[in-house]
């Protein structure tokens, strides 16, 4: 049996993983690391042996490798880049090895997936894409073979970005100009604008939608018919058990024309999680700004997403890299103006002003010619100031106790009518009009904001309790004793980091809300949460700290300025 090669006197090949138009992929062991960690080595070669473009390809390769390093170094669902180098006429990428199997491989022995499982995979990958797109990068090759489900947790990991493929496809035209001749993508999973060389953010959502349809039906796009008039893929007959809402979301994602799709990953994520923009936490990146932001972006402003009106613009060079923003706590919706009850009260007051004024003008004729009835004590009328400098006349108790309301307009010569006798004692008093609702205090926390904050906390665990151990995320999301416990020298984050340990999370969701109490700028909420977590220490799973369970928790939340943060929490089981 032939001995497997040793690449660059360091990476001992274990087995061949695959090959494509640009090179080969191997599973290897890093012989220069004490742990002998396994890694994936990709050997790449330009599409043409042309000395004119070799130097150009090398420069582009280094630039694209730096982008891959930035992406994988700050998101656990993108493989970490360990190294890159050139040897002879080949280029090499060394990346983290993800234990698991591809989505297509998983379906081969598990069969089609349920709607709930596919929804969880989509929700997770959309957050990955939100981060990728915040770097002004379009993946361009999302498909079942480029999604690995981690062993145990089934957490999806996104592989094989198209940037390096495009670099390897660089050629020189007859005029001596360098161009990229390869359209990156997989037929069937690639929308028309990408096939034309102008991918947009929603191009990735198109491919992701068809990947979800594959998971539901077991059929790749080429096996599905399409409407000859609209070009829409007709997949629903093969997934009859899917709910209409979920099917509609997928239908929008795979619209043939980009303006008809979700423009950004965040909007599709919101549709799947049924949360409004004002109530959902930001996991990676930021919401689109109110002012239009060019798709090309500017260095240092990579967290802005393109508005829907700019969806047809091409994506700029994927070299603008910045640190990803931390998780922002739930934003507090700004006040939309005067509450409805206040508007109604002010309107009624203005009408009453004109009515009382009419009474004062007509009172002399009602009092048998007595012209002195217009003084302040004749009608028990007082004046009080209201906001804005207007005045409202208010009847005192003696005036307000009359049982009949006077007519809107009284004829000038009509004498005052004789009052009707009071109703019999047996007649029940009229039902009192309920007072207007009490306005919600500015500092009060709503149940929706509380739920959104807990969802943000759950999602943030994979950033705080695993590399890169984001303490800034903890500062943005927590306060009080919880923040102190997270950041102290012997706290949770430091212990994990100092012991070469981290948590890996799978399912994380709120199952039910059992109790919610608000009190000013504090709120208490009791929820039932399902969570799948595994502690890894020195690269090995710790069975004693691995769980997949549903438990009840009580969270105490506190508003700090316009942010809602987790003050403390405890298990109720």
Coordinates of C-alpha atoms in Angstrom, one line a residue:
X1 CA 0.0 0.0 0.0
X2 CA 1.4 3.4 -1.1
X3 CA 2.3 5.7 1.7
X4 CA 0.2 8.8 1.8
X5 CA 2.0 12.1 1.1
X6 CA 3.3 14.6 3.6
X7 CA 2.4 18.1 2.4
X8 CA 4.9 20.9 3.0
X9 CA 6.8 18.6 5.5
X10 CA 4.0 19.1 8.0
X11 CA 0.5 17.9 7.0
X12 CA 0.3 14.1 6.9
X13 CA -2.6 13.1 4.6
X14 CA -5.0 10.7 6.1
X15 CA -7.4 10.3 3.2
X16 CA -8.6 11.9 0.1
X17 CA -11.9 13.8 0.6
X18 CA -12.7 14.9 -2.9
X19 CA -11.7 16.8 -6.1
X20 CA -13.1 19.4 -8.4
X21 CA -12.2 21.7 -11.2
X22 CA -9.7 23.7 -9.2
X23 CA -7.9 20.9 -7.2
X24 CA -8.2 18.4 -4.5
X25 CA -9.2 18.2 -0.8
X26 CA -7.6 16.0 1.9
X27 CA -8.1 15.2 5.5
X28 CA -4.7 15.6 7.2
X29 CA -3.0 15.6 10.5
X30 CA -0.8 18.6 11.5
X31 CA 2.4 16.9 12.7
X32 CA 3.8 20.2 14.0
X33 CA 1.0 20.7 16.6
X34 CA 1.3 18.9 19.9
X35 CA -2.3 17.7 19.6
X36 CA -1.7 16.4 16.1
X37 CA -5.0 18.1 15.3
X38 CA -6.9 17.1 12.2
X39 CA -7.4 19.6 9.4
X40 CA -8.6 19.9 5.9
X41 CA -6.0 20.7 3.3
X42 CA -7.2 22.1 -0.1
X43 CA -4.7 22.0 -2.9
X44 CA -5.7 24.5 -5.6
X45 CA -4.4 25.3 -9.0
X46 CA -5.2 28.1 -11.4
X47 CA -7.4 27.2 -14.3
X48 CA -4.6 27.9 -16.8
X49 CA -0.8 27.5 -16.7
X50 CA 0.0 31.0 -17.8
X51 CA 3.0 32.9 -16.5
X52 CA 1.3 36.2 -17.2
X53 CA -1.4 35.7 -14.6
X54 CA 0.4 33.5 -12.0
X55 CA 1.6 36.5 -10.0
X56 CA -1.8 38.1 -10.2
X57 CA -3.4 34.9 -8.9
X58 CA -1.0 34.7 -6.1
X59 CA -1.8 38.3 -5.0
X60 CA -5.5 37.6 -5.2
X61 CA -5.2 34.3 -3.4
X62 CA -3.5 36.0 -0.4
X63 CA -6.2 38.6 -0.3
X64 CA -9.0 36.1 -0.4
X65 CA -7.3 33.9 2.2
X66 CA -7.2 36.9 4.5
X67 CA -10.9 37.3 4.1
X68 CA -11.5 33.6 4.9
X69 CA -9.3 34.0 8.0
X70 CA -11.4 36.9 9.1
X71 CA -14.7 35.1 8.6
X72 CA -13.8 31.8 10.3
X73 CA -11.9 33.5 13.1
X74 CA -15.0 35.3 14.3
X75 CA -17.8 32.8 13.7
X76 CA -18.0 29.2 14.9
X77 CA -20.2 28.2 12.0
X78 CA -17.5 29.0 9.5
X79 CA -14.3 26.8 9.5
X80 CA -11.3 28.6 10.9
X81 CA -8.4 29.1 8.5
X82 CA -5.2 27.7 10.0
X83 CA -2.9 28.6 7.2
X84 CA -2.2 29.2 3.5
X85 CA 0.9 28.8 1.4
X86 CA 2.2 28.2 -2.1
X87 CA 4.3 25.1 -3.1
X88 CA 5.5 24.7 -6.7
X89 CA 2.6 25.7 -8.9
X90 CA -0.1 24.9 -6.4
X91 CA -1.8 27.0 -3.7
X92 CA -2.9 25.5 -0.4
X93 CA -5.5 26.3 2.2
X94 CA -5.5 24.6 5.6
X95 CA -8.8 24.8 7.5
X96 CA -10.5 23.5 10.6
X97 CA -11.9 20.0 10.3
X98 CA -15.6 19.8 11.2
X99 CA -16.7 16.5 12.5
X100 CA -20.0 15.6 11.0
X101 CA -21.5 15.0 7.6
X102 CA -22.9 17.1 4.8
X103 CA -26.6 17.8 4.6
X104 CA -26.8 15.7 1.4
X105 CA -25.0 12.8 3.1
X106 CA -27.2 13.0 6.2
X107 CA -30.4 12.8 4.0
X108 CA -29.1 9.7 2.3
X109 CA -29.4 7.6 5.5
X110 CA -31.9 9.6 7.5
X111 CA -34.4 10.4 4.8
X112 CA -36.2 13.7 4.4
X113 CA -36.2 16.1 7.3
X114 CA -39.2 17.5 9.1
X115 CA -40.3 21.1 8.8
X116 CA -39.2 21.9 12.3
X117 CA -35.7 20.5 11.7
X118 CA -35.4 22.4 8.4
X119 CA -36.6 25.6 10.0
X120 CA -34.0 25.3 12.8
X121 CA -31.2 24.8 10.2
X122 CA -32.5 27.8 8.2
X123 CA -32.7 30.1 11.2
X124 CA -29.1 29.2 12.2
X125 CA -27.7 29.6 8.7
X126 CA -29.4 32.9 8.1
X127 CA -27.5 34.3 11.1
X128 CA -24.3 33.1 9.5
X129 CA -25.2 34.7 6.2
X130 CA -26.1 38.0 8.0
X131 CA -22.5 38.0 9.3
X132 CA -21.0 37.1 6.0
X133 CA -23.0 39.8 4.1
X134 CA -22.0 42.4 6.7
X135 CA -18.5 41.9 5.3
X136 CA -19.8 42.7 1.8
X137 CA -19.3 39.1 0.8
X138 CA -21.7 36.8 -1.1
X139 CA -21.0 33.1 -0.5
X140 CA -22.3 32.1 -4.0
X141 CA -22.2 28.4 -3.6
X142 CA -24.7 27.4 -0.9
X143 CA -25.9 23.8 -1.5
X144 CA -26.4 20.6 0.5
X145 CA -22.8 19.5 -0.1
X146 CA -21.4 22.8 1.4
X147 CA -23.3 22.5 4.6
X148 CA -21.9 20.2 7.3
X149 CA -24.1 19.2 10.3
X150 CA -21.9 18.8 13.4
X151 CA -22.0 15.4 15.0
X152 CA -24.3 15.3 18.0
X153 CA -25.8 18.8 17.8
X154 CA -26.5 18.9 14.1
X155 CA -25.4 22.6 14.1
X156 CA -25.0 23.6 10.5
X157 CA -21.5 24.9 9.4
X158 CA -21.1 26.7 6.1
X159 CA -18.2 25.6 3.9
X160 CA -16.5 26.4 0.6
X161 CA -16.7 30.1 -0.1
X162 CA -16.6 31.0 -3.8
X163 CA -14.0 33.8 -3.5
X164 CA -11.0 31.5 -3.9
X165 CA -12.7 29.6 -6.7
X166 CA -13.1 32.8 -8.6
X167 CA -9.5 33.7 -8.1
X168 CA -8.4 30.3 -9.4
X169 CA -10.5 31.0 -12.5
X170 CA -8.5 34.1 -13.5
X171 CA -7.4 34.2 -17.1
X172 CA -5.9 36.8 -19.5
X173 CA -7.8 37.9 -22.5
X174 CA -6.3 38.4 -25.9
X175 CA -5.9 42.1 -25.1
X176 CA -3.8 41.2 -22.1
X177 CA -6.4 42.1 -19.5
X178 CA -7.0 39.8 -16.5
X179 CA -10.5 38.6 -16.0
X180 CA -12.3 35.9 -14.0
X181 CA -13.8 33.5 -16.5
X182 CA -15.5 31.2 -14.0
X183 CA -19.0 31.8 -12.8
X184 CA -19.0 30.4 -9.2
X185 CA -22.0 28.5 -8.2
X186 CA -23.9 25.2 -8.8
X187 CA -26.5 24.9 -11.6
X188 CA -29.9 24.6 -10.1
X189 CA -29.0 26.4 -6.9
X190 CA -27.8 29.5 -8.7
X191 CA -30.2 32.3 -9.7
X192 CA -30.1 34.1 -13.0
X193 CA -28.3 37.2 -11.9
X194 CA -25.5 35.1 -10.4
X195 CA -25.2 33.1 -13.6
X196 CA -24.7 36.5 -15.3
X197 CA -21.8 37.3 -13.0
X198 CA -23.7 39.9 -10.9
X199 CA -24.6 38.2 -7.6
X200 CA -26.5 40.0 -4.8
X201 CA -27.2 39.2 -1.2
X202 CA -30.5 37.6 -2.1
X203 CA -28.6 35.2 -4.4
X204 CA -27.5 33.4 -1.3
X205 CA -31.1 33.3 0.0
X206 CA -32.2 31.8 -3.3
X207 CA -29.7 29.0 -2.9
X208 CA -30.6 28.5 0.8
X209 CA -34.3 28.3 0.0
X210 CA -33.7 25.6 -2.6
X211 CA -31.4 23.8 -0.1
X212 CA -34.2 23.8 2.4
X213 CA -36.6 22.4 -0.3
X214 CA -34.1 19.6 -1.0
X215 CA -34.1 18.8 2.7
X216 CA -37.9 18.6 2.7
X217 CA -38.4 16.8 -0.5
X218 CA -35.2 14.9 -1.1
X219 CA -35.1 16.3 -4.6
X220 CA -32.4 18.6 -6.1
X221 CA -33.7 21.6 -8.3
X222 CA -33.0 19.8 -11.6
X223 CA -35.6 17.1 -10.5
X224 CA -38.3 19.6 -9.9
X225 CA -40.5 21.2 -12.6
X226 CA -40.9 25.0 -12.9
X227 CA -43.8 27.1 -14.2
X228 CA -43.1 27.8 -17.9
X229 CA -44.6 31.3 -17.6
X230 CA -43.0 32.6 -14.3
X231 CA -40.0 30.2 -13.9
X232 CA -41.0 29.5 -10.3
X233 CA -40.0 26.1 -9.0
X234 CA -43.0 23.8 -8.3
X235 CA -41.9 21.9 -5.2
X236 CA -45.0 21.9 -3.0
X237 CA -46.5 18.7 -4.4
X238 CA -43.5 16.8 -3.0
X239 CA -43.9 18.3 0.5
X240 CA -47.6 18.2 1.2
X241 CA -47.2 18.2 5.0
X242 CA -45.4 21.6 5.1
X243 CA -47.5 24.4 6.7
X244 CA -48.7 27.2 4.3
X245 CA -46.7 29.9 6.2
X246 CA -43.4 28.1 5.9
X247 CA -44.1 27.2 2.3
X248 CA -44.8 30.9 1.5
X249 CA -41.5 31.9 3.0
X250 CA -39.6 29.4 0.9
X251 CA -41.5 30.5 -2.2
X252 CA -40.5 34.1 -1.7
X253 CA -36.8 33.1 -1.2
X254 CA -36.7 31.3 -4.5
X255 CA -38.4 33.9 -6.7
X256 CA -36.6 34.0 -10.1
X257 CA -36.2 37.8 -9.9
X258 CA -34.1 39.3 -7.1
X259 CA -36.4 42.2 -6.2
X260 CA -39.2 39.7 -5.4
X261 CA -37.1 37.9 -2.8
X262 CA -36.1 38.8 0.8
X263 CA -33.4 41.4 0.2
X264 CA -31.4 40.5 3.2
X265 CA -30.9 37.6 5.6
X266 CA -32.4 39.4 8.6
X267 CA -35.8 39.8 6.9
X268 CA -36.0 36.1 6.1
X269 CA -34.9 35.3 9.6
X270 CA -37.7 37.5 11.0
X271 CA -40.3 35.8 8.8
X272 CA -39.2 32.4 10.1
X273 CA -39.1 33.4 13.8
X274 CA -42.3 35.5 13.6
X275 CA -40.7 38.5 15.3
X276 CA -40.9 42.1 14.2
X277 CA -37.9 44.2 13.5
X278 CA -38.4 46.4 16.6
X279 CA -38.4 43.4 18.9
X280 CA -35.7 41.0 17.6
X281 CA -32.1 41.1 18.8
X282 CA -29.3 41.7 16.5
X283 CA -27.0 38.6 16.5
X284 CA -24.4 39.6 14.0
X285 CA -24.3 42.9 12.1
X286 CA -26.8 45.7 12.4
X287 CA -30.2 46.6 10.9
X288 CA -30.3 48.5 7.7
X289 CA -29.8 52.1 8.3
X290 CA -32.7 54.5 7.7
X291 CA -30.7 56.3 5.0
X292 CA -29.9 54.3 1.8
X293 CA -26.5 52.6 2.1
X294 CA -24.6 51.8 -1.1
X295 CA -24.0 48.1 -1.6
X296 CA -20.4 48.7 -2.2
X297 CA -20.0 50.2 1.2
X298 CA -16.9 52.0 2.6
X299 CA -14.1 50.6 4.7
X300 CA -15.0 50.6 8.4
X301 CA -18.7 50.6 7.7
X302 CA -19.2 47.0 6.9
X303 CA -22.1 46.5 9.3
X304 CA -24.6 48.4 7.1
X305 CA -26.7 46.4 4.8
X306 CA -28.1 47.5 1.4
X307 CA -31.6 48.8 1.3
X308 CA -34.2 46.8 -0.7
X309 CA -34.0 49.5 -3.4
X310 CA -30.4 48.7 -4.0
X311 CA -30.7 44.9 -4.4
X312 CA -29.9 44.9 -8.1
X313 CA -26.5 46.5 -7.6
X314 CA -23.4 44.4 -7.9
X315 CA -21.4 43.4 -4.9
X316 CA -18.1 45.2 -4.3
X317 CA -14.7 43.6 -3.8
X318 CA -14.7 41.3 -0.8
X319 CA -11.6 42.9 0.7
X320 CA -13.3 45.3 3.1
X321 CA -13.0 43.5 6.4
X322 CA -13.8 44.7 9.8
X323 CA -14.4 43.3 13.2
X324 CA -18.0 42.0 13.6
X325 CA -20.2 44.0 16.0
X326 CA -21.3 42.5 19.3
X327 CA -24.8 41.5 20.1
X328 CA -26.9 44.6 20.8
X329 CA -29.6 44.3 23.4
X330 CA -33.2 44.6 22.3
X331 CA -33.9 48.1 21.0
X332 CA -36.7 50.0 22.7
X333 CA -39.3 51.3 20.1
X334 CA -39.4 55.1 20.1
X335 CA -42.6 56.8 21.1
X336 CA -44.9 57.2 18.2
X337 CA -46.5 60.4 19.5
X338 CA -49.5 61.1 21.8
X339 CA -51.5 58.0 22.9
X340 CA -55.0 57.6 21.5
X341 CA -56.7 58.2 24.8
X342 CA -55.0 61.5 25.2
X343 CA -56.0 62.5 21.7
X344 CA -59.6 61.7 22.5
X345 CA -59.5 63.6 25.8
X346 CA -58.1 66.7 24.1
X347 CA -60.7 66.5 21.3
X348 CA -63.5 66.3 23.9
X349 CA -62.0 69.1 25.8
X350 CA -62.0 71.4 22.8
X351 CA -65.6 70.5 22.0
X352 CA -66.5 71.2 25.6
X353 CA -64.8 74.6 25.4
X354 CA -67.1 75.7 22.6
X355 CA -70.1 74.3 24.4
X356 CA -69.5 76.1 27.7
X357 CA -68.8 79.3 25.8
X358 CA -72.2 79.0 24.2
X359 CA -73.8 78.5 27.6
X360 CA -72.1 81.6 29.0
X361 CA -73.3 83.7 26.0
X362 CA -76.9 82.5 26.3
X363 CA -77.2 82.5 30.1
X364 CA -78.7 86.0 30.4
X365 CA -81.8 85.0 28.4
X366 CA -82.2 81.8 30.4
X367 CA -82.2 83.7 33.7
X368 CA -85.3 85.8 33.0
X369 CA -83.3 88.8 31.9
X370 CA -80.8 88.9 34.7
X371 CA -77.7 90.3 33.1
X372 CA -75.4 89.5 35.9
X373 CA -75.4 85.7 35.2
X374 CA -72.1 85.9 33.3
X375 CA -69.9 86.2 36.4
X376 CA -67.6 83.4 37.4
X377 CA -69.9 82.2 40.2
X378 CA -73.1 82.1 38.2
X379 CA -72.2 78.9 36.4
X380 CA -69.5 77.5 38.6
X381 CA -67.0 77.8 35.7
X382 CA -63.3 77.7 36.2
X383 CA -60.4 77.8 33.7
X384 CA -57.4 75.6 33.7
X385 CA -54.3 75.6 31.5
X386 CA -53.5 72.7 29.2
X387 CA -50.3 71.8 27.3
X388 CA -49.6 74.2 24.5
X389 CA -51.0 77.3 26.2
X390 CA -54.7 76.6 25.4
X391 CA -57.4 76.8 28.1
X392 CA -60.2 74.4 28.9
X393 CA -63.3 75.4 30.9
X394 CA -64.2 72.7 33.4
X395 CA -67.5 72.5 35.3
X396 CA -67.3 72.2 39.1
X397 CA -69.2 69.5 40.9
X398 CA -72.5 71.5 41.2
X399 CA -72.6 72.2 37.4
X400 CA -71.5 68.7 36.5
X401 CA -74.2 67.0 38.6
X402 CA -77.1 67.8 36.2
X403 CA -78.8 64.7 34.9
X404 CA -79.5 66.1 31.4
X405 CA -76.9 67.3 28.9
X406 CA -77.9 70.6 27.3
X407 CA -78.4 70.7 23.5
X408 CA -75.4 71.6 21.3
X409 CA -77.1 74.9 20.1
X410 CA -79.9 76.6 22.1
X411 CA -82.3 79.0 20.3
X412 CA -81.7 82.5 21.5
X413 CA -85.3 83.2 22.6
X414 CA -86.2 79.8 24.1
X415 CA -86.7 79.9 27.9
X416 CA -84.8 77.4 30.0
X417 CA -86.8 74.2 30.2
X418 CA -88.2 72.9 33.5
X419 CA -85.8 70.3 34.9
X420 CA -87.2 66.8 34.9
X421 CA -87.7 65.2 38.4
X422 CA -84.9 62.9 39.6
X423 CA -85.3 59.3 38.8
X424 CA -86.9 57.0 41.4
X425 CA -84.6 55.6 44.0
X426 CA -85.2 52.1 42.6
X427 CA -83.7 53.0 39.3
X428 CA -80.1 51.9 39.1
X429 CA -77.5 54.7 38.7
X430 CA -76.0 55.1 35.2
X431 CA -72.9 53.0 34.5
X432 CA -69.9 55.2 35.1
X433 CA -67.7 55.8 32.1
X434 CA -64.3 54.1 32.7
X435 CA -61.3 56.4 32.9
X436 CA -58.8 56.5 30.0
X437 CA -56.1 53.8 30.2
X438 CA -53.0 54.7 32.2
X439 CA -50.1 55.4 29.8
X440 CA -47.3 52.8 29.9
X441 CA -44.3 54.3 31.8
X442 CA -41.3 55.2 29.7
X443 CA -39.1 52.8 31.6
X444 CA -41.5 49.8 31.7
X445 CA -40.4 46.5 30.0
X446 CA -42.9 44.7 27.8
X447 CA -43.2 41.0 27.6
X448 CA -42.2 41.0 24.0
X449 CA -39.0 42.9 24.8
X450 CA -38.3 40.5 27.6
X451 CA -38.6 37.5 25.3
X452 CA -36.4 39.1 22.7
X453 CA -33.7 39.8 25.3
X454 CA -33.7 36.2 26.4
X455 CA -33.5 35.0 22.8
X456 CA -30.5 37.3 22.4
X457 CA -28.9 35.9 25.5
X458 CA -29.3 32.3 24.3
X459 CA -27.8 33.2 20.9
X460 CA -24.9 35.0 22.5
X461 CA -23.7 32.0 24.4
X462 CA -21.9 30.6 21.4
X463 CA -19.8 33.8 21.2
X464 CA -19.1 34.2 25.0
X465 CA -18.6 30.6 26.0
X466 CA -16.5 29.6 22.9
X467 CA -13.7 31.3 21.0
X468 CA -13.2 34.2 20.7
X469 CA -14.8 34.4 24.2
X470 CA -16.5 37.8 23.5
X471 CA -16.6 39.8 26.7
X472 CA -17.9 42.8 24.9
X473 CA -21.0 40.8 24.1
X474 CA -21.5 40.1 27.8
X475 CA -21.2 43.8 28.5
X476 CA -23.8 44.7 25.9
X477 CA -26.3 42.1 27.0
X478 CA -26.0 41.8 30.8
X479 CA -25.7 43.9 33.9
X480 CA -25.6 43.5 37.7
X481 CA -24.5 40.2 39.3
X482 CA -24.7 38.3 36.0
X483 CA -22.2 40.6 34.3
X484 CA -20.0 40.5 37.3
X485 CA -20.0 36.7 37.3
X486 CA -19.2 36.6 33.6
X487 CA -16.3 39.0 33.7
X488 CA -14.5 38.4 37.0
X489 CA -11.1 36.7 37.1
X490 CA -12.5 33.3 38.1
X491 CA -15.8 33.8 36.2
X492 CA -17.4 31.6 33.5
X493 CA -15.6 33.1 30.5
X494 CA -12.2 33.1 32.1
X495 CA -12.5 29.5 33.3
X496 CA -13.4 28.3 29.8
X497 CA -10.6 30.2 28.2
X498 CA -8.0 29.2 30.8
X499 CA -8.9 25.5 30.6
X500 CA -8.9 25.2 26.8
X501 CA -12.7 24.6 27.0
X502 CA -15.7 25.8 25.2
X503 CA -19.4 25.0 24.8
X504 CA -21.0 23.9 21.6
X505 CA -24.7 24.6 21.2
X506 CA -27.4 23.1 19.1
X507 CA -31.1 23.7 19.7
X508 CA -31.8 26.8 21.8
X509 CA -35.4 27.9 22.0
X510 CA -38.1 29.2 24.3
X511 CA -40.9 26.7 24.6
X512 CA -43.4 28.6 26.7
X513 CA -43.9 31.7 28.9
X514 CA -45.3 30.8 32.3
X515 CA -45.2 34.1 34.1
X516 CA -44.4 37.8 33.5
X517 CA -44.3 40.6 36.0
X518 CA -43.1 44.1 35.3
X519 CA -42.3 46.9 37.8
X520 CA -40.9 50.1 36.4
X521 CA -37.4 49.5 34.9
X522 CA -37.3 45.9 36.2
X523 CA -39.2 42.8 35.0
X524 CA -39.3 39.1 36.0
X525 CA -40.2 36.4 33.5
X526 CA -40.4 32.7 33.9
X527 CA -39.9 30.6 30.8
X528 CA -39.4 27.0 29.7
X529 CA -36.3 26.6 27.5
X530 CA -35.0 23.7 25.4
X531 CA -31.2 23.7 25.0
X532 CA -28.7 21.4 23.6
X533 CA -25.1 22.0 24.8
X534 CA -21.8 20.1 24.9
X535 CA -18.7 21.1 26.9
X536 CA -15.5 20.4 25.0
X537 CA -12.2 20.4 27.0
X538 CA -8.9 19.9 25.3
X539 CA -10.7 19.0 22.2
X540 CA -12.8 16.2 23.8
X541 CA -16.5 16.2 24.7
X542 CA -17.2 16.1 28.5
X543 CA -20.2 13.8 29.0
X544 CA -20.8 15.1 32.5
X545 CA -21.4 18.6 31.1
X546 CA -23.4 17.6 28.0
X547 CA -27.2 18.0 28.0
X548 CA -30.2 18.2 25.8
X549 CA -33.1 19.1 28.0
X550 CA -36.1 21.4 28.7
X551 CA -36.0 23.3 31.9
X552 CA -37.8 26.3 33.6
X553 CA -35.9 29.5 34.3
X554 CA -36.6 32.7 36.0
X555 CA -35.0 35.8 34.5
X556 CA -34.7 39.2 36.0
X557 CA -34.3 42.0 33.4
X558 CA -33.4 45.6 33.9
X559 CA -33.7 48.6 31.5
X560 CA -30.4 50.6 31.3
X561 CA -31.2 53.7 29.3
X562 CA -32.9 52.4 26.1
X563 CA -31.6 48.9 26.4
X564 CA -33.0 45.8 28.2
X565 CA -30.4 43.6 29.8
X566 CA -30.3 40.4 31.8
X567 CA -29.7 41.3 35.4
X568 CA -29.8 37.7 36.8
X569 CA -31.4 34.3 36.3
X570 CA -31.9 31.0 38.0
X571 CA -33.2 27.5 37.3
X572 CA -36.6 26.6 38.7
X573 CA -36.1 22.8 38.3

